[in-house]
PDB file of C-alpha atoms and ligand atoms in Angstrom:
ATOM      1  CA  MET C  16     122.163 137.568 166.442  1.00 73.00           C
ATOM      2  CA  SER C  17     121.982 141.080 164.464  1.00 91.00           C
ATOM      3  CA  LEU C  18     121.196 144.358 166.428  1.00 96.00           C
ATOM      4  CA  LYS C  19     118.854 147.038 165.279  1.00 97.00           C
ATOM      5  CA  TYR C  20     117.955 150.647 165.715  1.00 98.00           C
ATOM      6  CA  CYS C  21     114.878 151.728 167.356  1.00 98.00           C
ATOM      7  CA  GLN C  22     113.131 153.873 164.371  1.00 98.00           C
ATOM      8  CA  GLY C  23     111.889 156.327 166.988  1.00 98.00           C
ATOM      9  CA  PRO C  24     113.155 159.867 165.967  1.00 98.00           C
ATOM     10  CA  GLU C  25     113.217 160.940 169.644  1.00 98.00           C
ATOM     11  CA  CYS C  26     114.155 157.819 170.904  1.00 98.00           C
ATOM     12  CA  HIS C  27     117.221 159.377 172.153  1.00 98.00           C
ATOM     13  CA  THR C  28     115.417 162.172 173.956  1.00 97.00           C
ATOM     14  CA  HIS C  29     113.814 159.807 176.001  1.00 96.00           C
ATOM     15  CA  LYS C  30     115.782 159.585 179.109  1.00 95.00           C
ATOM     16  CA  THR C  31     116.250 156.027 180.634  1.00 95.00           C
ATOM     17  CA  LYS C  32     119.502 154.593 182.255  1.00 96.00           C
ATOM     18  CA  ASP C  33     119.537 152.136 179.527  1.00 95.00           C
ATOM     19  CA  ARG C  34     120.029 154.471 177.198  1.00 96.00           C
ATOM     20  CA  ILE C  35     122.877 155.811 178.584  1.00 96.00           C
ATOM     21  CA  LYS C  36     125.937 154.147 176.582  1.00 95.00           C
ATOM     22  CA  GLY C  37     129.329 155.402 175.475  1.00 93.00           C
ATOM     23  CA  MET C  38     132.827 155.707 177.401  1.00 93.00           C
ATOM     24  CA  GLN C  39     133.621 157.354 181.068  1.00 93.00           C
ATOM     25  CA  GLY C  40     133.584 160.835 180.508  1.00 93.00           C
ATOM     26  CA  SER C  41     131.782 160.771 176.900  1.00 95.00           C
ATOM     27  CA  LYS C  42     128.395 159.141 177.908  1.00 96.00           C
ATOM     28  CA  THR C  43     125.180 160.055 175.833  1.00 96.00           C
ATOM     29  CA  TYR C  44     121.870 159.153 175.947  1.00 97.00           C
ATOM     30  CA  GLN C  45     121.550 156.805 172.613  1.00 97.00           C
ATOM     31  CA  THR C  46     118.811 155.456 170.372  1.00 98.00           C
ATOM     32  CA  ARG C  47     118.032 152.272 171.806  1.00 97.00           C
ATOM     33  CA  ARG C  48     119.417 149.075 169.842  1.00 97.00           C
ATOM     34  CA  ARG C  49     117.999 145.593 170.214  1.00 96.00           C
ATOM     35  CA  SER C  50     117.815 142.331 168.291  1.00 97.00           C
ATOM     36  CA  SER C  51     113.500 142.927 168.468  1.00 97.00           C
ATOM     37  CA  PHE C  52     110.924 145.025 169.405  1.00 97.00           C
ATOM     38  CA  TYR C  53     107.693 144.630 170.574  1.00 95.00           C
ATOM     39  CA  TYR C  54     106.036 147.539 168.645  1.00 97.00           C
ATOM     40  CA  GLY C  55     105.273 148.689 165.255  1.00 96.00           C
ATOM     41  CA  ASN C  56     106.098 145.699 163.401  1.00 96.00           C
ATOM     42  CA  ASP C  57     109.321 145.231 165.114  1.00 97.00           C
ATOM     43  CA  ASN C  58     110.586 148.456 164.450  1.00 98.00           C
ATOM     44  CA  PHE C  59     110.252 150.476 167.886  1.00 98.00           C
ATOM     45  CA  CYS C  60     111.154 149.943 171.285  1.00 98.00           C
ATOM     46  CA  SER C  61     107.882 151.462 172.882  1.00 98.00           C
ATOM     47  CA  LEU C  62     104.583 153.155 172.079  1.00 97.00           C
ATOM     48  CA  ASN C  63     106.121 156.193 172.610  1.00 97.00           C
ATOM     49  CA  CYS C  64     108.787 155.980 169.871  1.00 98.00           C
ATOM     50  CA  GLN C  65     106.012 154.774 167.529  1.00 98.00           C
ATOM     51  CA  ASN C  66     103.748 157.757 168.474  1.00 98.00           C
ATOM     52  CA  ASP C  67     106.706 160.138 167.999  1.00 98.00           C
ATOM     53  CA  TRP C  68     107.019 158.411 164.129  1.00 98.00           C
ATOM     54  CA  PHE C  69     103.448 159.366 163.555  1.00 98.00           C
ATOM     55  CA  ASN C  70     103.574 162.295 164.782  1.00 98.00           C
ATOM     56  CA  LYS C  71     106.692 163.515 162.479  1.00 98.00           C
ATOM     57  CA  TYR C  72     106.174 161.339 159.540  1.00 98.00           C
ATOM     58  CA  GLY C  73     102.348 159.784 159.749  1.00 97.00           C
ATOM     59  CA  ASP C  74     100.947 162.411 156.933  1.00 97.00           C
ATOM     60  CA  GLN C  75     103.625 161.920 154.814  1.00 97.00           C
ATOM     61  CA  ALA C  76     103.507 158.659 154.743  1.00 97.00           C
ATOM     62  CA  ILE C  77      99.225 158.821 154.435  1.00 97.00           C
ATOM     63  CA  ASP C  78      99.972 161.161 151.316  1.00 97.00           C
ATOM     64  CA  HIS C  79     102.391 158.826 149.708  1.00 97.00           C
ATOM     65  CA  TYR C  80     100.067 155.624 149.960  1.00 96.00           C
ATOM     66  CA  GLY C  81      96.948 157.418 149.510  1.00 96.00           C
ATOM     67  CA  ARG C  82      94.410 158.834 151.680  1.00 96.00           C
ATOM     68  CA  ALA C  83      91.265 157.516 152.387  1.00 95.00           C
ATOM     69  CA  THR C  84      88.342 159.728 150.667  1.00 95.00           C
ATOM     70  CA  GLU C  85      85.554 157.827 150.779  1.00 95.00           C
ATOM     71  CA  ALA C  86      83.905 155.006 153.029  1.00 96.00           C
ATOM     72  CA  LYS C  87      84.813 151.597 152.451  1.00 92.00           C
ATOM     73  CA  HIS C  88      82.004 148.907 152.789  1.00 93.00           C
ATOM     74  CA  LEU C  89      81.693 145.477 154.354  1.00 92.00           C
ATOM     75  CA  THR C  90      79.759 143.629 152.711  1.00 94.00           C
ATOM     76  CA  GLN C  91      79.134 139.526 152.087  1.00 93.00           C
ATOM     77  CA  ASP C  92      82.114 139.354 149.440  1.00 93.00           C
ATOM     78  CA  ASN C  93      84.359 140.832 152.107  1.00 93.00           C
ATOM     79  CA  ALA C  94      83.130 139.704 155.277  1.00 94.00           C
ATOM     80  CA  TRP C  95      84.531 136.441 155.546  1.00 95.00           C
ATOM     81  CA  SER C  96      87.092 135.979 158.813  1.00 94.00           C
ATOM     82  CA  LYS C  97      88.737 132.804 159.787  1.00 94.00           C
ATOM     83  CA  GLU C  98      88.193 131.455 163.342  1.00 92.00           C
ATOM     84  CA  TYR C  99      88.643 128.498 165.546  1.00 87.00           C
ATOM     85  CA  ASP C 100      86.122 126.941 168.179  1.00 79.00           C
ATOM     86  CA  TRP C 101      87.365 128.083 171.342  1.00 77.00           C
ATOM     87  CA  ASN C 102      85.279 125.219 172.992  1.00 78.00           C
ATOM     88  CA  SER C 103      87.429 122.345 170.648  1.00 76.00           C
ATOM     89  CA  ASP C 104      90.280 120.461 172.116  1.00 79.00           C
ATOM     90  CA  TYR C 105      93.687 121.903 171.396  1.00 76.00           C
ATOM     91  CA  ASN C 106      94.986 118.969 169.582  1.00 80.00           C
ATOM     92  CA  ASN C 107      91.872 118.315 167.133  1.00 82.00           C
ATOM     93  CA  ARG C 108      91.326 122.324 166.652  1.00 86.00           C
ATOM     94  CA  GLN C 109      88.088 123.171 164.525  1.00 89.00           C
ATOM     95  CA  TYR C 110      88.828 126.096 162.092  1.00 92.00           C
ATOM     96  CA  ILE C 111      85.756 127.936 160.350  1.00 92.00           C
ATOM     97  CA  TYR C 112      85.639 130.644 158.016  1.00 93.00           C
ATOM     98  CA  VAL C 113      82.602 132.902 159.161  1.00 94.00           C
ATOM     99  CA  ASN C 114      81.043 135.574 157.297  1.00 95.00           C
ATOM    100  CA  GLY C 115      80.203 138.461 158.902  1.00 93.00           C
ATOM    101  CA  ILE C 116      77.066 139.641 157.384  1.00 95.00           C
ATOM    102  CA  THR C 117      75.500 136.706 156.278  1.00 96.00           C
ATOM    103  CA  LYS C 118      76.743 134.211 159.222  1.00 95.00           C
ATOM    104  CA  GLU C 119      77.778 131.222 156.760  1.00 96.00           C
ATOM    105  CA  GLN C 120      79.886 129.112 158.046  1.00 94.00           C
ATOM    106  CA  ARG C 121      82.257 126.954 156.056  1.00 93.00           C
ATOM    107  CA  PRO C 122      85.255 124.318 157.485  1.00 92.00           C
ATOM    108  CA  LEU C 123      88.836 125.575 157.276  1.00 92.00           C
ATOM    109  CA  THR C 124      91.649 123.408 157.119  1.00 92.00           C
ATOM    110  CA  GLU C 125      94.230 124.444 159.779  1.00 90.00           C
ATOM    111  CA  GLU C 126      97.220 124.983 156.817  1.00 93.00           C
ATOM    112  CA  GLN C 127      94.007 127.318 155.122  1.00 94.00           C
ATOM    113  CA  TYR C 128      93.660 128.872 158.531  1.00 93.00           C
ATOM    114  CA  ARG C 129      97.733 129.856 158.847  1.00 92.00           C
ATOM    115  CA  ASP C 130      98.231 130.973 155.233  1.00 94.00           C
ATOM    116  CA  LYS C 131      97.760 134.371 155.098  1.00 90.00           C
ATOM    117  CA  SER C 132      97.145 134.752 151.526  1.00 92.00           C
ATOM    118  CA  TYR C 133      94.286 132.094 151.333  1.00 92.00           C
ATOM    119  CA  THR C 134      90.894 134.196 151.482  1.00 91.00           C
ATOM    120  CA  LEU C 135      87.204 133.633 150.051  1.00 90.00           C
ATOM    121  CA  ASN C 136      87.279 137.283 150.396  1.00 91.00           C
ATOM    122  CA  THR C 137      86.726 139.164 147.149  1.00 89.00           C
ATOM    123  CA  GLY C 138      86.903 142.569 147.586  1.00 77.00           C
ATOM    124  CA  GLU C 139      88.892 145.174 150.297  1.00 74.00           C
TER     125      GLU C 139
HETATM  126 ZN1  LIG W 203     112.637 153.949 170.561  1.00 69.89          ZN
END
């Protein structure tokens, strides 16, 4: 199992006992290292560290990937969302596509439900 570091730029400054590492006499607070993390797509050990990253790099990231300069619109062409019937039996779950604008429902197979690239949406 490979370990990776928390990407929080200030992780080592959040003083918790589990961050103290090193040889006796030269111990320091260090960036957390784990096989997986709960936050920010498995990149951050805590919401604090995720927020630290955004505070330091967020504006650059938004500028890099493109700042929103106009409103997006939810229309019948991009309002499809995958759902399943919470009342259906767990072993025979009924999956559906629901249009959030027209309320139209269409049946979905479980495979289509789990396939992140499968969509009826034709716009953003
Ligand atoms: Zn961290």
